[in-house]
Amino acid sequence: MSKKIGILTSGGDCAGLNAVIRAVVHRADLLGWEVFGIKDGTHGLLQDPPQYRKLEISEFDGNILRRGGTILGTTNKGDPFAFPMPDGSLKDRSDEIIANFKKIGLDAVICIGGDGSFAILRKLAQKGGINMVGVPKTIDNDIGCTEASVGFDTAVSVATEALDRLQPTAASHDRVMVLEVMGRDAGHIALTAGIAGGADVILIPEIDYSLESVNKKIKSVLASGRNFGLVVVSEAVKTEEGEKYMVEYSDGQKRYGGIGNYIGEKIAEGTGAETRVTTLGHVQRGSPPTYNDRLIASAFGVRAVDLIAEDKFDRMVAWVNRSVVDVPIKDAIAAYQDVSLDDSLVHTARALGISLGDN
Ligand code: F6P
């Protein structure tokens, strides 16, 4: 039976979102279904008229697979259950979204998001009796029940390439380079890119560090005859006294940022080494997806449509043992996944002599 399905991207963008959308449109087309793209996450359904459009297969023949960002737009602000209004109040606008979803006449919706978005979207789906399937995406790779989320591999590649670019300039000037990477409260990007990029020190929020230990490592690297050092710091690492480094934006929202400068200054003070700091920021989200992100995005998109065909809802597609599986969305939200201390990459880093700041 022919179906009309919706698709939206929610939360921070990342590389590979367009590859998911493309896979969904291709798979649905083979089944004879129509796909409607909803603009800017749930915000498209808060507009009058609702902002959405039919996605035609002809749009997806060319370069969409390769493009970063999301052709649908996204937002990581404005929880519809407590939506910020111009007068400063918060309003529950969930009924407007549900009403518009019904007005479009969609049989189901594929939501590409992270754990924060999934919690809100699932609440909406349950309240409105909406058939929802989730596709995990986040550069932070912190969604439970899946080994990989769309966007993580690209972010790690960008961070690794940054280390490749920092190393020659560090060696030319006898410097220690500190690279601050994203990841919110999970250190996956820092740990993975730090190992791949040959870092001497990797600091992640899951492992408490001491500046004494960081500086001991840098001094020993420089004493060994090497004239440069590479340090990777995840944005949610705190000061030694336990303070978070946050930036307050004009809209009052706070985001991580700045811990790299703190670590850089402390290394310069404690070791005498000339130190420079690079904060990588949103370039980790914006590049064309790696082959691996294109691959899981394609596999996820196909499986998400197949779940709808099988009438399986309230589920998230997941990557486990090189295969696509599906799990209850609530389990994925509950199983938040930061770096565990027995992660094999933690062992790998230590075994390579990389300091994690705690010894
Ligand atoms: O969750 C993805 C992420 O890129 C985090 O790593 C980072 O802390 C945050 O989003 C940045 O958010 P924004 O795009 O609002 O600056």
Coordinates of C-alpha atoms and ligand atoms in Angstrom, one line a residue:
M1 CA 0.0 0.0 0.0
S2 CA 1.4 3.4 -0.9
K3 CA 2.4 5.6 2.0
K4 CA 3.2 9.3 2.6
I5 CA 6.1 9.6 5.0
G6 CA 7.8 12.6 6.5
I7 CA 11.4 13.2 7.3
L8 CA 13.1 15.9 9.5
T9 CA 16.5 16.7 10.8
S10 CA 16.7 17.9 14.4
G11 CA 19.4 19.2 16.7
G12 CA 22.9 20.3 15.6
D13 CA 23.8 19.5 12.0
C14 CA 26.6 17.2 11.0
A15 CA 28.0 15.6 7.9
G16 CA 26.0 12.7 6.5
L17 CA 22.4 14.1 7.1
N18 CA 21.8 14.6 3.4
A19 CA 23.0 11.0 2.7
V20 CA 20.3 9.7 5.1
I21 CA 17.7 11.8 3.4
R22 CA 18.8 10.6 0.0
A23 CA 18.7 6.9 1.1
V24 CA 15.2 7.4 2.5
V25 CA 13.9 9.0 -0.8
H26 CA 15.5 6.2 -2.9
R27 CA 14.2 3.4 -0.8
A28 CA 10.7 4.9 -0.5
D29 CA 10.6 5.5 -4.3
L30 CA 11.3 1.8 -4.9
L31 CA 8.3 1.1 -2.7
G32 CA 6.1 3.6 -4.6
W33 CA 5.9 5.9 -1.5
E34 CA 6.0 9.7 -1.3
V35 CA 8.5 11.5 1.0
F36 CA 7.9 15.0 2.5
G37 CA 10.7 16.9 4.0
I38 CA 9.8 19.0 7.0
K39 CA 11.7 22.3 7.3
D40 CA 13.9 23.1 10.4
G41 CA 13.0 20.1 12.6
T42 CA 9.7 20.5 14.3
H43 CA 9.8 24.3 13.8
G44 CA 8.5 23.7 10.2
L45 CA 5.3 22.4 11.8
L46 CA 4.9 25.5 14.0
Q47 CA 4.5 27.7 11.0
D48 CA 1.2 28.7 9.4
P49 CA 1.1 27.2 6.8
P50 CA 3.4 24.4 7.9
Q51 CA 6.7 24.4 6.1
Y52 CA 7.3 21.2 4.2
R53 CA 7.8 20.0 0.6
K54 CA 7.7 16.8 -1.4
L55 CA 11.1 15.4 -2.0
E56 CA 11.5 14.3 -5.6
I57 CA 13.8 11.5 -6.6
S58 CA 15.3 13.6 -9.3
E59 CA 16.8 15.9 -6.6
F60 CA 18.9 13.1 -5.3
D61 CA 20.7 11.9 -8.3
G62 CA 23.6 14.3 -8.2
N63 CA 25.7 15.7 -5.4
I64 CA 23.5 15.6 -2.4
L65 CA 25.3 12.5 -1.0
R66 CA 28.5 14.4 -0.8
R67 CA 27.2 17.6 0.8
G68 CA 27.6 18.6 4.4
G69 CA 24.7 20.2 6.3
T70 CA 21.1 19.4 5.8
I71 CA 19.0 20.5 2.9
L72 CA 16.0 20.5 5.3
G73 CA 17.5 22.9 7.8
T74 CA 17.5 22.1 11.5
T75 CA 17.5 23.7 14.9
N76 CA 18.8 22.8 18.4
K77 CA 16.6 25.4 20.1
G78 CA 12.9 25.7 21.0
D79 CA 11.6 22.7 22.8
P80 CA 7.9 22.7 21.6
F81 CA 6.7 21.7 25.1
A82 CA 8.3 24.8 26.6
F83 CA 8.7 27.1 23.5
P84 CA 10.3 30.5 24.2
M85 CA 7.8 33.2 23.2
P86 CA 8.7 36.8 22.2
D87 CA 7.5 38.1 25.7
G88 CA 10.0 35.8 27.4
S89 CA 7.4 33.3 28.6
L90 CA 7.5 29.6 27.8
K91 CA 4.5 28.0 26.0
D92 CA 3.5 24.4 25.3
R93 CA 3.1 24.4 21.5
S94 CA 3.1 20.6 21.1
D95 CA -0.6 20.5 20.0
E96 CA 0.2 22.8 17.0
I97 CA 2.8 20.4 15.8
I98 CA 0.6 17.4 16.2
A99 CA -2.3 19.2 14.4
N100 CA -0.1 20.1 11.5
F101 CA 1.4 16.6 11.2
K102 CA -2.1 15.3 10.9
K103 CA -3.1 18.0 8.4
I104 CA -0.3 16.9 6.1
G105 CA -1.7 13.4 6.3
L106 CA 1.6 11.6 7.0
D107 CA 1.6 7.9 7.8
A108 CA 4.9 8.0 9.6
V109 CA 7.9 10.3 10.2
I110 CA 11.6 9.5 10.2
C111 CA 13.4 11.8 12.7
I112 CA 17.2 12.2 12.3
G113 CA 18.5 13.4 15.7
G114 CA 20.5 13.0 18.8
D115 CA 19.4 11.9 22.3
G116 CA 18.0 15.3 23.2
S117 CA 15.9 15.6 20.1
F118 CA 14.7 12.0 20.4
A119 CA 13.4 12.6 24.0
I120 CA 11.3 15.6 22.7
L121 CA 10.2 13.9 19.4
R122 CA 9.2 10.7 21.2
K123 CA 7.1 12.7 23.7
L124 CA 5.4 14.4 20.7
A125 CA 4.9 11.1 18.9
Q126 CA 3.4 9.5 22.0
K127 CA 1.1 12.4 22.7
G128 CA -0.1 12.7 19.1
G129 CA -0.2 9.0 18.2
I130 CA 2.5 9.6 15.5
N131 CA 4.4 6.7 14.0
M132 CA 8.0 7.6 14.5
V133 CA 11.3 6.0 13.5
G134 CA 14.7 7.5 14.7
V135 CA 18.0 7.7 12.9
P136 CA 21.0 8.5 15.2
K137 CA 23.2 11.4 14.3
T138 CA 25.7 13.4 16.4
I139 CA 29.4 14.2 16.1
D140 CA 29.5 13.5 19.9
N141 CA 28.7 9.8 19.3
D142 CA 27.0 9.6 22.7
I143 CA 23.7 8.0 21.7
G144 CA 23.3 4.6 23.4
C145 CA 22.7 1.2 21.8
T146 CA 24.6 2.1 18.6
E147 CA 28.4 1.9 17.9
A148 CA 28.2 4.8 15.5
S149 CA 26.0 7.8 14.8
V150 CA 26.0 9.7 11.6
G151 CA 28.6 12.6 11.6
F152 CA 31.0 11.2 14.2
D153 CA 33.4 9.7 11.7
T154 CA 33.7 12.9 9.7
A155 CA 34.2 15.0 12.8
V156 CA 37.0 12.7 13.9
S157 CA 38.6 12.9 10.4
V158 CA 38.5 16.7 10.6
A159 CA 40.1 16.7 14.0
T160 CA 42.7 14.2 12.9
E161 CA 43.5 16.3 9.9
A162 CA 43.8 19.3 12.1
L163 CA 46.5 17.5 14.1
D164 CA 48.2 16.6 10.8
R165 CA 48.3 20.2 10.0
L166 CA 49.4 21.4 13.4
Q167 CA 52.3 19.0 13.7
P168 CA 54.6 20.5 11.0
T169 CA 54.1 24.0 12.2
A170 CA 54.6 22.9 15.8
A171 CA 57.9 21.2 14.7
S172 CA 59.0 24.2 12.7
H173 CA 58.7 26.5 15.7
D174 CA 59.5 24.2 18.7
R175 CA 56.0 24.6 20.0
V176 CA 53.3 22.7 21.9
M177 CA 50.0 22.8 20.1
V178 CA 46.8 22.5 22.0
L179 CA 43.7 21.5 20.0
E180 CA 40.3 21.9 21.5
V181 CA 37.6 19.7 20.0
M182 CA 33.9 19.4 20.4
G183 CA 32.0 16.5 21.9
R184 CA 29.8 18.2 24.6
D185 CA 30.0 15.9 27.7
A186 CA 31.6 12.9 25.9
G187 CA 35.2 12.6 25.0
H188 CA 34.9 10.3 21.9
I189 CA 36.1 12.8 19.4
A190 CA 39.2 13.8 21.5
L191 CA 40.1 10.2 22.3
T192 CA 39.7 8.9 18.8
A193 CA 41.3 11.8 16.9
G194 CA 44.0 12.1 19.6
I195 CA 45.1 8.5 19.0
A196 CA 44.8 8.7 15.2
G197 CA 46.6 12.1 15.1
G198 CA 49.5 11.1 17.3
A199 CA 48.8 13.3 20.3
D200 CA 51.0 13.2 23.4
V201 CA 48.2 14.2 25.8
I202 CA 44.5 13.7 25.5
L203 CA 42.1 15.2 28.0
I204 CA 38.5 14.0 28.1
P205 CA 35.8 14.9 30.6
E206 CA 35.4 11.3 31.8
I207 CA 38.9 11.2 33.2
D208 CA 40.1 13.7 35.9
Y209 CA 43.5 15.1 35.2
S210 CA 46.2 17.1 37.0
L211 CA 48.2 19.8 35.4
E212 CA 51.3 18.3 37.1
S213 CA 50.8 15.1 35.2
V214 CA 50.1 16.9 31.9
N215 CA 53.2 19.0 32.3
K216 CA 55.3 16.0 33.3
K217 CA 54.4 14.4 30.0
I218 CA 55.2 17.5 27.9
K219 CA 58.5 17.9 29.7
S220 CA 59.4 14.2 29.1
V221 CA 58.5 14.5 25.4
L222 CA 60.7 17.6 25.0
A223 CA 63.5 16.1 27.1
S224 CA 63.5 13.1 24.8
G225 CA 64.8 15.3 22.0
R226 CA 61.5 15.9 20.2
N227 CA 61.0 19.6 19.7
F228 CA 57.1 19.7 19.7
G229 CA 54.1 18.4 21.5
L230 CA 50.5 17.8 20.6
V231 CA 47.7 18.0 23.1
V232 CA 44.0 17.4 22.4
V233 CA 41.4 18.7 24.9
S234 CA 37.7 18.0 24.8
E235 CA 35.5 21.0 25.2
A236 CA 33.8 19.8 28.4
V237 CA 37.0 19.2 30.3
K238 CA 37.0 21.4 33.5
T239 CA 39.7 23.4 35.1
E240 CA 41.8 21.7 37.7
E241 CA 39.5 23.2 40.3
G242 CA 36.5 21.8 38.6
E243 CA 35.1 24.9 36.8
K244 CA 33.5 24.5 33.4
Y245 CA 34.6 26.8 30.6
M246 CA 31.5 28.2 28.9
V247 CA 30.7 31.0 26.5
E248 CA 27.5 32.9 27.0
Y249 CA 25.9 33.9 23.7
S250 CA 23.7 37.0 23.0
D251 CA 20.5 34.9 23.4
G252 CA 21.6 33.9 26.9
Q253 CA 22.4 30.4 25.9
K254 CA 25.7 28.9 27.2
R255 CA 27.9 26.6 25.2
Y256 CA 31.3 25.0 26.0
G257 CA 34.4 26.8 24.8
G258 CA 37.7 28.0 26.0
I259 CA 39.2 25.2 28.0
G260 CA 41.9 24.8 25.4
N261 CA 43.2 28.4 26.2
Y262 CA 43.3 27.5 29.9
I263 CA 45.3 24.3 29.3
G264 CA 47.6 26.1 26.9
E265 CA 48.4 28.8 29.4
K266 CA 49.0 26.2 32.2
I267 CA 51.4 24.2 29.9
A268 CA 53.3 27.3 29.0
E269 CA 53.6 28.3 32.7
G270 CA 54.5 24.8 33.9
T271 CA 56.9 23.8 31.2
G272 CA 58.3 27.0 29.7
A273 CA 57.3 25.7 26.3
E274 CA 55.9 28.1 23.7
T275 CA 52.3 27.1 23.3
R276 CA 49.6 27.9 20.8
V277 CA 45.9 27.0 21.0
T278 CA 43.5 26.1 18.2
T279 CA 39.8 25.8 18.8
L280 CA 38.3 23.6 16.0
G281 CA 34.7 24.4 16.6
H282 CA 32.1 24.0 13.9
V283 CA 34.4 22.9 11.1
Q284 CA 34.0 19.5 12.7
R285 CA 30.4 19.5 11.6
G286 CA 30.6 21.2 8.2
S287 CA 32.7 19.1 5.8
P288 CA 31.6 16.6 3.2
P289 CA 30.9 13.2 4.9
T290 CA 33.6 10.6 5.0
Y291 CA 33.0 7.3 3.2
N292 CA 32.1 5.7 6.5
D293 CA 29.4 8.3 7.3
R294 CA 28.0 8.0 3.8
L295 CA 27.8 4.3 4.3
I296 CA 26.1 4.2 7.7
A297 CA 23.8 7.1 6.6
S298 CA 22.7 5.1 3.6
A299 CA 22.2 1.9 5.5
F300 CA 20.3 3.7 8.2
G301 CA 18.1 5.5 5.7
V302 CA 17.1 2.3 4.0
R303 CA 16.4 0.5 7.2
A304 CA 14.3 3.3 8.6
V305 CA 12.0 3.0 5.6
D306 CA 11.9 -0.8 5.9
L307 CA 10.9 -0.4 9.6
I308 CA 7.9 1.7 8.5
A309 CA 7.1 -1.0 5.8
E310 CA 7.1 -3.6 8.6
D311 CA 4.9 -1.3 10.9
K312 CA 7.6 -1.2 13.5
F313 CA 7.6 2.2 15.3
D314 CA 9.1 3.9 18.3
R315 CA 12.4 2.4 17.2
M316 CA 15.8 3.7 16.3
V317 CA 18.1 2.2 13.7
A318 CA 21.5 1.3 15.1
W319 CA 24.9 0.1 14.0
V320 CA 26.1 -3.0 15.8
N321 CA 28.8 -5.4 14.7
R322 CA 28.9 -4.0 11.2
S323 CA 25.2 -4.4 10.7
V324 CA 22.1 -2.3 10.9
V325 CA 19.7 -3.3 13.6
D326 CA 16.8 -1.5 15.4
V327 CA 16.3 -0.9 19.0
P328 CA 13.6 0.8 21.1
I329 CA 14.2 4.6 21.0
K330 CA 13.6 4.8 24.8
D331 CA 16.5 2.3 25.4
A332 CA 18.8 4.4 23.2
I333 CA 17.9 7.6 25.1
A334 CA 18.4 5.9 28.5
A335 CA 21.8 4.4 27.6
Y336 CA 23.7 7.6 27.2
Q337 CA 27.2 6.6 26.0
D338 CA 30.2 8.6 27.1
V339 CA 33.7 7.1 27.1
S340 CA 33.9 4.3 29.6
L341 CA 37.1 3.8 31.6
D342 CA 37.4 0.3 30.3
D343 CA 36.9 1.4 26.6
S344 CA 39.5 -0.4 24.6
L345 CA 40.6 2.9 23.1
V346 CA 41.5 4.1 26.6
H347 CA 43.7 1.1 27.0
T348 CA 45.1 1.7 23.5
A349 CA 46.0 5.3 24.3
R350 CA 47.7 4.4 27.6
A351 CA 49.6 1.5 25.9
L352 CA 50.9 3.9 23.3
G353 CA 52.3 6.1 26.1
I354 CA 49.7 8.9 25.5
S355 CA 49.0 10.7 28.8
L356 CA 45.3 11.0 29.7
G357 CA 46.4 13.4 32.4
D358 CA 45.8 11.1 35.3
N359 CA 49.2 9.5 35.9
Ligands
F6P1 O1 26.1 18.2 20.0 C1 26.8 18.6 18.9 C2 27.7 19.8 19.2 O2 28.4 20.1 18.0 C3 28.5 19.7 20.4 O3 29.7 18.9 20.2 C4 28.8 21.2 20.7 O4 29.1 21.3 22.1 C5 27.5 21.8 20.4 O5 26.8 20.9 19.5 C6 27.6 23.2 19.7 O6 26.3 23.7 19.6 P1 26.0 24.9 18.7 O7 25.9 24.5 17.2 O8 24.6 25.4 19.2 O9 27.1 25.9 18.8

